[in-house]
Structure formats: C-alpha cells, structure tokens
Amino acid sequence: MYSPSNTPAAPQQLSSSTPRVNSYTEWDPLEEVIVGIADDATIPAWHVALKATMPEKHWQFFREHGGKAFDPALIASANRELDMLAKILEAEGVTVVRPERTPFTKPFSTPDWSSRGGLYAAMPRDIMLVTGDEIIEAPMPWRSRYFEIHAYRSLLKTYFAAGARWTAAPKPQLPDHLYDNEYEEPQGDEPDRWVINEFEPCFDAADFVHCGADIFYFRSHTTNQAGAAWLQRHLGPKYRFHEIGCNDRHRMHIDTTFLPLAPGKVLVNPDRMVKLPPVLRGWEALPAPPPCTPDSEPLYFSGKWLSMNILMLDEHRAIVAAHEENLMSALRGWGITPIPCPFQAFYNFGGSIHCATLDIRRRGGLQSYCL
Ligand code: ABU
C-alpha cells in the first residue's frame, strides 16, 4: 500500500492566488494534473510517419493490425498503473483529472485522406502545451491523432470557464505532400532527414519543455521549424526558445532526451544528448543511468529510455516507474527523493509518467533560470 512521502508536504488545496491553469516549469509544486487513460487504445494505422519513429521490429505489427484495438489485457494492466499513479498524486495533495473515453477504433476522414482509426487518450503531454494560464492544442502530424483532442474537450471547457486562455494552433491539413513518402533512415554520417517537411506548422507538445522564461525544443519527426516558429511567435517576447542538438535518428518527444528537474539540474540521455545549450552554462547535466526494462516487454512505440520520463512533484521529489532501480538510486544521489509507481505495462504504449500526465497547475510565476 502506498503511503505519502513526508518531505516536503504538497499543498492540500488550491493556493488562492494561483490561477486554475498555471504552469511555467517542470518543478514548481504541482497542484493539478491530467492523468491519461488507456481505454480504447488503438493500434495506429500504418503510415510513413510511423516508419521514421517506431522500432523496425514492430512495423509489420502496425501494417497488419492498424485500426484494431490493442490487447484488452494490456489495456487493463496499463489502466491499473494509471489509476495507481492517480492515487499516488492524490495522496500527495494533487488534484487529478482524467480525459473522457473516446471511440478510437472508429475510422475517420477529412476531404484529403482517411485513417482506419485513432490512437488513445493515454498521453496528454503530447497533445497540449500549458504555458502560464494558457492551454495550447498542438497541430500534430500523425493522421491517427487528428481528433484525439476530443477526449479532452470537456476538460478544456472547464478550464476555459475557470479563466484559462484556450488556443488551438492552426489545424494542419496533413496532405500527402507534407510527408517524405520515400523516407529512409540516414546512415552513418549522412545528415538528418525528416519525415515531415515545412509545408505547414506542425508540432507535438512533447517536443517542448519549460524552464520558466526559457523553452527548449528539438526539430523532430513530429515538430518542424514552422511549428516551433508558430509557437514562438504566438507566445511572444516573454519567452526565449532554444533548439537543442540530439543524435537520435528517430527523434520524437524531447522528454526522453532532455528533462529539467529543478533549477540548475537537467536529466540528459547519455546516448543522445550532444551538449547542453550555452544558456544552461552552470547547470548540472545528470546523465540518466542504464534503463531497467526487461527485454520481454514489446515496447511497440519506443526504446527503453522511457526510464527518464519522470514527473517532478516539486524540485525535491520525482514520481518514477518502480522498476527503474538505477534511476531511483541516481536520483537519491542527486538529492531528489524518488516515489515509485508501477508503470512497466504502460511503457508498451510509448511513454512513461511524464508523457501520461499534463501539468495544469504548479504554484509559481514566470522567472528566468538560465543565463
Ligand atoms: N514518447 C515517445 C518516446 C520516444 C523514445 O524516446 O523512444
């Protein structure tokens, strides 16, 4: 049975001066969060965008089963873990809200293309970006995710009614010519090649992380420069954007490569991170230790570096997948108390605790932590 950690106590109720939606960092004290659900998780229909990012050993699985529901036993295991995460958060005084069940196995179309189904409402971090009191819907380039936001609409309306700003980035058209339909992974010293071009702004929200007035992102197979430019122009001069270098050819979602944990501390992927951006001079780069996921997990969407995908309750405490013993031990050495939560089954959907959550309210305001 989980019992709440005792250092330091999280707030038990909404701090009166904090707006209902308020988040500027990865580490200010967490007060409200969305936790995803695995119900109705659907195998995404095969598309070249998956070829660029998904493990090659599973391409045939997507080709054969795209549009069908995931194994109900796997969904049930992931849901048990998500419910445990929600309980842990609530025991720490955090308000937890959940998306609505949505029929993702239903095929859909636009005037230009059709998809055999959707994906899931398991990863709120991918689809919405919370910056201050604003929630921004991301213009994601995977066709299977085009209507995923519907699972969050009633939450969005609730936050809007409570005073939040609610914005959708320009809805992309996702025509065939957005994609490099001949995409092949570059080899050796060949330069990076991207499966989406600059036809229109696209991004996944999980390609961005906040450090107060500084926002870090990378160009990836889900975020193009036009997408990053749209976001930068939209957020305006209060924020500085920094593109980070990374040597992962399957690049998608920054939070398994670079994750700020506290002022002056950033967790980095030792296999992927090239060097810290100059604005982080003086910060400690903490290399994530080897992941602990056994080879028996299929990991349909990712590699094992989901180990790094942790959620800070505040700058001293992190919720970590319970089987990641190496990371928990490293965190203790860095002065951060890990709070374990079983999450190994959930990994098979392509994320861990950071992906499965979205910070809605953290106590604290806009500050600068970088040079
Ligand atoms: N949420 C996508 C994780 C990608 C990866 O690092 O394998």
CSV table of C-alpha atoms and ligand atoms in Angstrom, one decimal:
chain,number,residue,atom,x,y,z
A,1,MET,CA,0.0,0.0,0.0
A,2,TYR,CA,1.4,3.4,-1.0
A,3,SER,CA,1.8,6.0,1.8
A,4,PRO,CA,2.5,9.6,1.0
A,5,SER,CA,6.1,10.8,1.2
A,6,ASN,CA,6.8,13.2,4.0
A,7,THR,CA,9.3,15.7,2.6
A,8,PRO,CA,8.1,18.4,1.9
A,9,ALA,CA,4.3,18.3,2.0
A,10,ALA,CA,2.5,19.2,-1.2
A,11,PRO,CA,-0.3,21.8,-0.9
A,12,GLN,CA,-3.6,20.3,0.1
A,13,GLN,CA,-5.8,22.9,-1.6
A,14,LEU,CA,-5.7,25.4,-4.4
A,15,SER,CA,-3.5,28.3,-3.4
A,16,SER,CA,-5.8,31.2,-3.6
A,17,SER,CA,-3.5,33.5,-5.7
A,18,THR,CA,-2.8,30.8,-8.3
A,19,PRO,CA,-5.0,30.8,-11.5
A,20,ARG,CA,-6.7,27.4,-12.2
A,21,VAL,CA,-4.3,26.9,-15.1
A,22,ASN,CA,-0.7,28.0,-14.3
A,23,SER,CA,2.5,26.3,-15.2
A,24,TYR,CA,5.9,27.7,-16.0
A,25,THR,CA,8.4,24.9,-15.1
A,26,GLU,CA,8.8,21.2,-14.7
A,27,TRP,CA,9.4,21.5,-11.0
A,28,ASP,CA,7.3,24.2,-9.3
A,29,PRO,CA,5.0,22.5,-6.7
A,30,LEU,CA,2.4,20.5,-8.5
A,31,GLU,CA,-1.3,21.2,-7.6
A,32,GLU,CA,-3.4,19.8,-10.5
A,33,VAL,CA,-2.6,17.4,-13.3
A,34,ILE,CA,-4.3,15.4,-16.1
A,35,VAL,CA,-3.6,11.7,-16.0
A,36,GLY,CA,-4.3,9.9,-19.2
A,37,ILE,CA,-6.4,6.7,-19.7
A,38,ALA,CA,-5.6,3.6,-21.8
A,39,ASP,CA,-9.2,2.7,-22.5
A,40,ASP,CA,-9.9,2.2,-26.3
A,41,ALA,CA,-6.2,2.4,-27.1
A,42,THR,CA,-6.0,1.6,-30.8
A,43,ILE,CA,-3.1,0.4,-32.9
A,44,PRO,CA,-2.3,3.3,-35.2
A,45,ALA,CA,-2.8,2.8,-38.9
A,46,TRP,CA,0.5,2.3,-40.8
A,47,HIS,CA,1.9,5.5,-42.3
A,48,VAL,CA,5.3,6.7,-43.3
A,49,ALA,CA,5.3,9.0,-40.2
A,50,LEU,CA,5.5,5.8,-38.1
A,51,LYS,CA,8.3,4.4,-40.2
A,52,ALA,CA,10.5,7.3,-39.2
A,53,THR,CA,10.0,6.9,-35.5
A,54,MET,CA,8.8,3.4,-34.5
A,55,PRO,CA,11.0,0.4,-33.8
A,56,GLU,CA,11.5,-1.5,-37.1
A,57,LYS,CA,10.7,-4.9,-35.5
A,58,HIS,CA,7.1,-3.6,-35.0
A,59,TRP,CA,6.4,-2.2,-38.5
A,60,GLN,CA,4.7,-5.4,-39.6
A,61,PHE,CA,2.5,-5.3,-36.4
A,62,PHE,CA,1.3,-1.8,-37.3
A,63,ARG,CA,0.8,-2.7,-41.0
A,64,GLU,CA,-1.2,-5.8,-40.1
A,65,HIS,CA,-3.3,-4.5,-37.2
A,66,GLY,CA,-3.5,-0.7,-37.6
A,67,GLY,CA,-7.0,0.4,-36.7
A,68,LYS,CA,-7.7,-2.5,-34.3
A,69,ALA,CA,-8.0,-2.2,-30.6
A,70,PHE,CA,-4.9,-3.1,-28.5
A,71,ASP,CA,-5.0,-6.3,-26.5
A,72,PRO,CA,-7.6,-5.8,-23.7
A,73,ALA,CA,-5.3,-7.4,-21.1
A,74,LEU,CA,-2.5,-4.9,-21.9
A,75,ILE,CA,-5.0,-2.0,-21.7
A,76,ALA,CA,-6.2,-3.3,-18.3
A,77,SER,CA,-2.7,-3.5,-17.0
A,78,ALA,CA,-1.8,0.0,-18.2
A,79,ASN,CA,-5.1,1.3,-16.7
A,80,ARG,CA,-4.2,-0.2,-13.3
A,81,GLU,CA,-0.9,1.6,-13.4
A,82,LEU,CA,-2.5,4.9,-14.4
A,83,ASP,CA,-5.0,4.5,-11.5
A,84,MET,CA,-2.2,3.8,-9.1
A,85,LEU,CA,-0.4,7.0,-10.4
A,86,ALA,CA,-3.6,9.0,-9.8
A,87,LYS,CA,-3.8,7.6,-6.2
A,88,ILE,CA,-0.2,8.5,-5.5
A,89,LEU,CA,-0.7,12.0,-6.8
A,90,GLU,CA,-3.9,12.5,-4.8
A,91,ALA,CA,-2.2,11.2,-1.7
A,92,GLU,CA,0.3,13.9,-2.2
A,93,GLY,CA,-2.4,16.5,-2.3
A,94,VAL,CA,-2.5,17.0,-6.1
A,95,THR,CA,-5.9,17.3,-7.8
A,96,VAL,CA,-6.1,14.7,-10.6
A,97,VAL,CA,-8.5,14.9,-13.6
A,98,ARG,CA,-8.9,12.4,-16.4
A,99,PRO,CA,-9.9,12.6,-20.1
A,100,GLU,CA,-13.1,11.1,-21.5
A,101,ARG,CA,-13.4,7.7,-23.1
A,102,THR,CA,-13.4,8.1,-26.9
A,103,PRO,CA,-14.1,5.5,-29.6
A,104,PHE,CA,-10.6,5.5,-31.2
A,105,THR,CA,-11.2,2.4,-33.2
A,106,LYS,CA,-13.7,4.3,-35.4
A,107,PRO,CA,-12.4,5.2,-38.8
A,108,PHE,CA,-12.5,8.8,-39.9
A,109,SER,CA,-11.6,11.1,-42.8
A,110,THR,CA,-11.0,14.6,-43.9
A,111,PRO,CA,-11.6,15.8,-47.5
A,112,ASP,CA,-8.0,14.8,-48.3
A,113,TRP,CA,-7.3,11.5,-46.6
A,114,SER,CA,-8.8,8.9,-44.3
A,115,SER,CA,-7.5,6.9,-41.3
A,116,ARG,CA,-8.5,3.4,-40.2
A,117,GLY,CA,-8.7,4.7,-36.6
A,118,GLY,CA,-7.3,6.9,-33.9
A,119,LEU,CA,-4.7,6.2,-31.2
A,120,TYR,CA,-5.5,6.9,-27.5
A,121,ALA,CA,-6.0,9.4,-24.7
A,122,ALA,CA,-3.1,8.0,-22.7
A,123,MET,CA,-0.5,10.8,-23.4
A,124,PRO,CA,-1.9,14.2,-22.6
A,125,ARG,CA,1.6,15.6,-22.7
A,126,ASP,CA,1.8,15.0,-26.5
A,127,ILE,CA,-1.2,17.0,-27.5
A,128,MET,CA,-1.4,20.1,-25.2
A,129,LEU,CA,1.1,22.6,-24.0
A,130,VAL,CA,0.4,24.5,-20.8
A,131,THR,CA,2.3,27.8,-20.7
A,132,GLY,CA,1.3,30.1,-17.8
A,133,ASP,CA,-2.5,30.4,-17.9
A,134,GLU,CA,-2.8,29.2,-21.5
A,135,ILE,CA,-3.5,25.7,-22.9
A,136,ILE,CA,-2.4,25.3,-26.5
A,137,GLU,CA,-3.7,22.4,-28.6
A,138,ALA,CA,-0.8,21.1,-30.7
A,139,PRO,CA,-1.1,20.7,-34.5
A,140,MET,CA,0.2,17.1,-34.5
A,141,PRO,CA,1.4,15.5,-37.8
A,142,TRP,CA,0.3,11.9,-37.2
A,143,ARG,CA,-3.0,11.5,-39.0
A,144,SER,CA,-4.2,8.9,-36.5
A,145,ARG,CA,-4.1,11.7,-33.8
A,146,TYR,CA,-6.1,14.3,-35.7
A,147,PHE,CA,-9.2,14.1,-33.5
A,148,GLU,CA,-7.5,12.9,-30.3
A,149,ILE,CA,-8.2,16.3,-28.6
A,150,HIS,CA,-11.9,15.3,-28.4
A,151,ALA,CA,-11.1,13.2,-25.4
A,152,TYR,CA,-10.0,16.4,-23.6
A,153,ARG,CA,-12.7,18.8,-24.8
A,154,SER,CA,-14.8,18.8,-21.6
A,155,LEU,CA,-11.7,19.5,-19.5
A,156,LEU,CA,-10.7,22.3,-21.8
A,157,LYS,CA,-14.2,23.9,-21.5
A,158,THR,CA,-14.0,23.6,-17.7
A,159,TYR,CA,-10.6,25.3,-17.6
A,160,PHE,CA,-11.8,28.0,-20.0
A,161,ALA,CA,-14.8,28.6,-17.8
A,162,ALA,CA,-12.4,28.9,-14.8
A,163,GLY,CA,-10.5,31.7,-16.6
A,164,ALA,CA,-7.8,29.9,-18.6
A,165,ARG,CA,-6.8,31.0,-22.1
A,166,TRP,CA,-7.5,28.2,-24.6
A,167,THR,CA,-5.9,28.2,-28.0
A,168,ALA,CA,-5.7,25.7,-30.9
A,169,ALA,CA,-2.6,26.1,-33.2
A,170,PRO,CA,-3.7,26.3,-36.9
A,171,LYS,CA,-5.3,22.9,-37.6
A,172,PRO,CA,-2.9,21.3,-40.1
A,173,GLN,CA,-4.2,19.7,-43.4
A,174,LEU,CA,-1.8,16.8,-43.3
A,175,PRO,CA,-1.8,16.3,-47.1
A,176,ASP,CA,0.4,13.6,-48.7
A,177,HIS,CA,3.0,16.2,-49.7
A,178,LEU,CA,3.7,17.1,-46.1
A,179,TYR,CA,5.5,13.8,-45.8
A,180,ASP,CA,8.6,12.4,-47.3
A,181,ASN,CA,6.9,9.3,-48.7
A,182,GLU,CA,10.3,7.9,-49.7
A,183,TYR,CA,11.7,8.3,-46.2
A,184,GLU,CA,14.6,6.0,-45.3
A,185,GLU,CA,16.7,6.4,-42.1
A,186,PRO,CA,20.0,8.2,-42.8
A,187,GLN,CA,23.0,6.0,-42.2
A,188,GLY,CA,26.4,6.8,-40.7
A,189,ASP,CA,27.5,10.4,-41.3
A,190,GLU,CA,24.6,11.2,-43.6
A,191,PRO,CA,22.8,14.4,-42.4
A,192,ASP,CA,19.4,14.2,-40.6
A,193,ARG,CA,16.4,13.7,-42.8
A,194,TRP,CA,12.9,14.4,-41.6
A,195,VAL,CA,9.7,12.6,-42.5
A,196,ILE,CA,7.7,15.9,-42.3
A,197,ASN,CA,8.8,19.0,-44.3
A,198,GLU,CA,7.9,22.6,-43.8
A,199,PHE,CA,4.6,22.7,-45.8
A,200,GLU,CA,2.7,23.9,-42.7
A,201,PRO,CA,3.3,24.3,-39.0
A,202,CYS,CA,3.3,21.0,-37.1
A,203,PHE,CA,4.4,20.1,-33.6
A,204,ASP,CA,3.8,17.6,-30.8
A,205,ALA,CA,3.6,19.4,-27.5
A,206,ALA,CA,6.0,16.8,-26.0
A,207,ASP,CA,8.8,18.2,-28.2
A,208,PHE,CA,9.0,21.3,-25.8
A,209,VAL,CA,9.9,21.7,-22.2
A,210,HIS,CA,9.7,24.7,-20.0
A,211,CYS,CA,12.2,26.3,-17.7
A,212,GLY,CA,10.4,29.5,-16.8
A,213,ALA,CA,11.1,32.1,-19.5
A,214,ASP,CA,13.2,29.6,-21.5
A,215,ILE,CA,11.6,26.9,-23.6
A,216,PHE,CA,13.7,24.1,-25.0
A,217,TYR,CA,12.7,22.1,-28.1
A,218,PHE,CA,14.1,20.0,-30.9
A,219,ARG,CA,13.4,19.6,-34.6
A,220,SER,CA,12.0,16.1,-34.8
A,221,HIS,CA,9.8,13.8,-36.9
A,222,THR,CA,6.8,15.4,-35.2
A,223,THR,CA,7.9,19.0,-35.0
A,224,ASN,CA,9.1,21.1,-37.9
A,225,GLN,CA,10.7,24.6,-37.8
A,226,ALA,CA,7.4,26.2,-38.9
A,227,GLY,CA,5.7,24.6,-35.9
A,228,ALA,CA,8.4,25.9,-33.5
A,229,ALA,CA,8.2,29.4,-35.2
A,230,TRP,CA,4.4,29.5,-34.8
A,231,LEU,CA,4.7,28.7,-31.1
A,232,GLN,CA,7.5,31.2,-30.5
A,233,ARG,CA,5.6,34.0,-32.3
A,234,HIS,CA,2.4,33.1,-30.5
A,235,LEU,CA,4.0,33.2,-27.1
A,236,GLY,CA,5.9,36.4,-27.8
A,237,PRO,CA,9.0,38.0,-26.4
A,238,LYS,CA,8.4,36.9,-22.8
A,239,TYR,CA,9.8,33.6,-23.8
A,240,ARG,CA,13.2,32.6,-25.3
A,241,PHE,CA,13.3,29.4,-27.5
A,242,HIS,CA,16.3,27.2,-27.6
A,243,GLU,CA,16.8,24.4,-30.1
A,244,ILE,CA,18.8,21.5,-28.6
A,245,GLY,CA,21.0,19.1,-30.6
A,246,CYS,CA,20.4,15.4,-30.4
A,247,ASN,CA,21.9,12.5,-32.3
A,248,ASP,CA,18.8,10.3,-32.3
A,249,ARG,CA,17.6,9.4,-35.8
A,250,HIS,CA,14.1,8.5,-34.6
A,251,ARG,CA,13.7,11.8,-32.8
A,252,MET,CA,10.2,12.3,-31.3
A,253,HIS,CA,9.4,13.9,-27.9
A,254,ILE,CA,12.2,15.7,-26.0
A,255,ASP,CA,11.4,14.2,-22.6
A,256,THR,CA,13.4,11.0,-23.2
A,257,THR,CA,16.4,13.1,-24.2
A,258,PHE,CA,16.4,16.3,-22.0
A,259,LEU,CA,14.3,16.9,-18.9
A,260,PRO,CA,14.9,19.7,-16.5
A,261,LEU,CA,14.3,18.5,-12.9
A,262,ALA,CA,15.0,21.6,-10.8
A,263,PRO,CA,16.7,25.0,-11.1
A,264,GLY,CA,20.3,24.1,-12.2
A,265,LYS,CA,19.6,20.3,-12.7
A,266,VAL,CA,18.8,18.7,-16.0
A,267,LEU,CA,18.5,14.9,-16.7
A,268,VAL,CA,20.1,14.0,-20.0
A,269,ASN,CA,20.1,10.9,-22.2
A,270,PRO,CA,23.8,9.9,-22.4
A,271,ASP,CA,23.2,8.2,-25.8
A,272,ARG,CA,21.5,11.1,-27.5
A,273,MET,CA,22.4,14.5,-26.0
A,274,VAL,CA,25.2,16.2,-27.8
A,275,LYS,CA,25.9,19.1,-25.4
A,276,LEU,CA,24.0,21.5,-23.2
A,277,PRO,CA,22.9,24.7,-24.9
A,278,PRO,CA,25.0,27.7,-23.8
A,279,VAL,CA,22.2,29.3,-21.8
A,280,LEU,CA,22.4,26.3,-19.4
A,281,ARG,CA,26.0,27.2,-18.5
A,282,GLY,CA,26.4,26.4,-14.8
A,283,TRP,CA,23.7,23.8,-14.8
A,284,GLU,CA,24.5,20.3,-13.8
A,285,ALA,CA,23.8,17.7,-16.6
A,286,LEU,CA,22.8,14.5,-14.9
A,287,PRO,CA,23.3,11.5,-17.2
A,288,ALA,CA,20.5,9.0,-16.9
A,289,PRO,CA,21.8,5.6,-15.9
A,290,PRO,CA,21.1,2.5,-17.9
A,291,PRO,CA,17.3,1.7,-18.1
A,292,CYS,CA,16.0,-1.4,-16.3
A,293,THR,CA,13.1,-2.5,-18.6
A,294,PRO,CA,13.4,-6.3,-19.3
A,295,ASP,CA,13.6,-7.4,-23.0
A,296,SER,CA,10.3,-9.3,-22.5
A,297,GLU,CA,8.3,-6.0,-22.9
A,298,PRO,CA,7.4,-5.5,-26.6
A,299,LEU,CA,7.7,-1.6,-26.4
A,300,TYR,CA,5.7,-1.1,-29.6
A,301,PHE,CA,6.4,2.6,-29.9
A,302,SER,CA,9.8,3.3,-28.2
A,303,GLY,CA,13.1,2.3,-26.8
A,304,LYS,CA,13.9,1.7,-23.2
A,305,TRP,CA,14.9,5.4,-22.4
A,306,LEU,CA,11.3,5.9,-21.2
A,307,SER,CA,13.2,5.4,-17.9
A,308,MET,CA,13.9,9.2,-18.0
A,309,ASN,CA,10.3,10.1,-18.5
A,310,ILE,CA,9.6,11.1,-14.9
A,311,LEU,CA,7.3,13.7,-13.2
A,312,MET,CA,8.5,16.2,-10.6
A,313,LEU,CA,6.1,16.8,-7.8
A,314,ASP,CA,8.4,19.7,-6.8
A,315,GLU,CA,12.1,20.3,-7.1
A,316,HIS,CA,12.9,17.6,-4.4
A,317,ARG,CA,10.6,14.7,-5.4
A,318,ALA,CA,10.0,12.7,-8.6
A,319,ILE,CA,7.5,10.0,-9.5
A,320,VAL,CA,9.5,7.3,-11.2
A,321,ALA,CA,8.5,3.9,-12.8
A,322,ALA,CA,9.0,1.4,-9.9
A,323,HIS,CA,11.2,-1.0,-11.9
A,324,GLU,CA,13.8,1.8,-12.8
A,325,GLU,CA,16.0,0.9,-9.8
A,326,ASN,CA,19.1,2.5,-11.4
A,327,LEU,CA,17.4,5.9,-11.9
A,328,MET,CA,15.9,5.9,-8.5
A,329,SER,CA,19.3,5.3,-7.0
A,330,ALA,CA,20.9,8.0,-9.1
A,331,LEU,CA,18.1,10.5,-8.1
A,332,ARG,CA,18.8,9.9,-4.4
A,333,GLY,CA,22.5,10.7,-5.1
A,334,TRP,CA,21.4,14.0,-6.7
A,335,GLY,CA,19.2,15.0,-3.7
A,336,ILE,CA,15.9,14.0,-5.2
A,337,THR,CA,13.5,11.6,-3.5
A,338,PRO,CA,12.0,9.1,-5.9
A,339,ILE,CA,8.4,8.0,-5.4
A,340,PRO,CA,8.0,4.6,-7.2
A,341,CYS,CA,4.9,3.8,-9.2
A,342,PRO,CA,4.4,0.6,-11.1
A,343,PHE,CA,4.5,1.6,-14.8
A,344,GLN,CA,6.1,-1.2,-16.8
A,345,ALA,CA,3.0,-2.3,-18.7
A,346,PHE,CA,2.2,1.3,-19.7
A,347,TYR,CA,5.6,1.6,-21.4
A,348,ASN,CA,4.2,-0.5,-24.2
A,349,PHE,CA,2.1,2.4,-25.3
A,350,GLY,CA,5.2,4.6,-25.9
A,351,GLY,CA,5.6,6.7,-22.8
A,352,SER,CA,6.0,6.8,-19.1
A,353,ILE,CA,4.9,9.0,-16.3
A,354,HIS,CA,5.8,12.4,-17.9
A,355,CYS,CA,4.0,11.5,-21.1
A,356,ALA,CA,1.0,10.1,-19.3
A,357,THR,CA,0.4,13.4,-17.4
A,358,LEU,CA,0.0,17.1,-18.2
A,359,ASP,CA,0.7,19.7,-15.5
A,360,ILE,CA,-2.3,22.0,-15.2
A,361,ARG,CA,-1.3,24.0,-12.2
A,362,ARG,CA,2.0,24.4,-10.5
A,363,ARG,CA,2.5,27.1,-7.8
A,364,GLY,CA,4.8,29.8,-9.0
A,365,GLY,CA,5.2,32.5,-11.6
A,366,LEU,CA,7.3,33.4,-14.6
A,367,GLN,CA,11.0,33.6,-13.8
A,368,SER,CA,14.3,33.3,-15.6
A,369,TYR,CA,16.6,30.4,-14.6
A,370,CYS,CA,19.0,30.5,-17.4
A,371,LEU,CA,21.8,32.8,-18.5
B,1,ABU,N1,7.0,9.3,-26.5
B,1,ABU,C1,8.0,8.9,-27.4
B,1,ABU,C2,9.2,8.4,-26.8
B,1,ABU,C3,10.3,8.2,-27.8
B,1,ABU,C4,11.5,7.5,-27.4
B,1,ABU,O1,12.4,8.1,-26.8
B,1,ABU,O2,11.7,6.3,-27.6
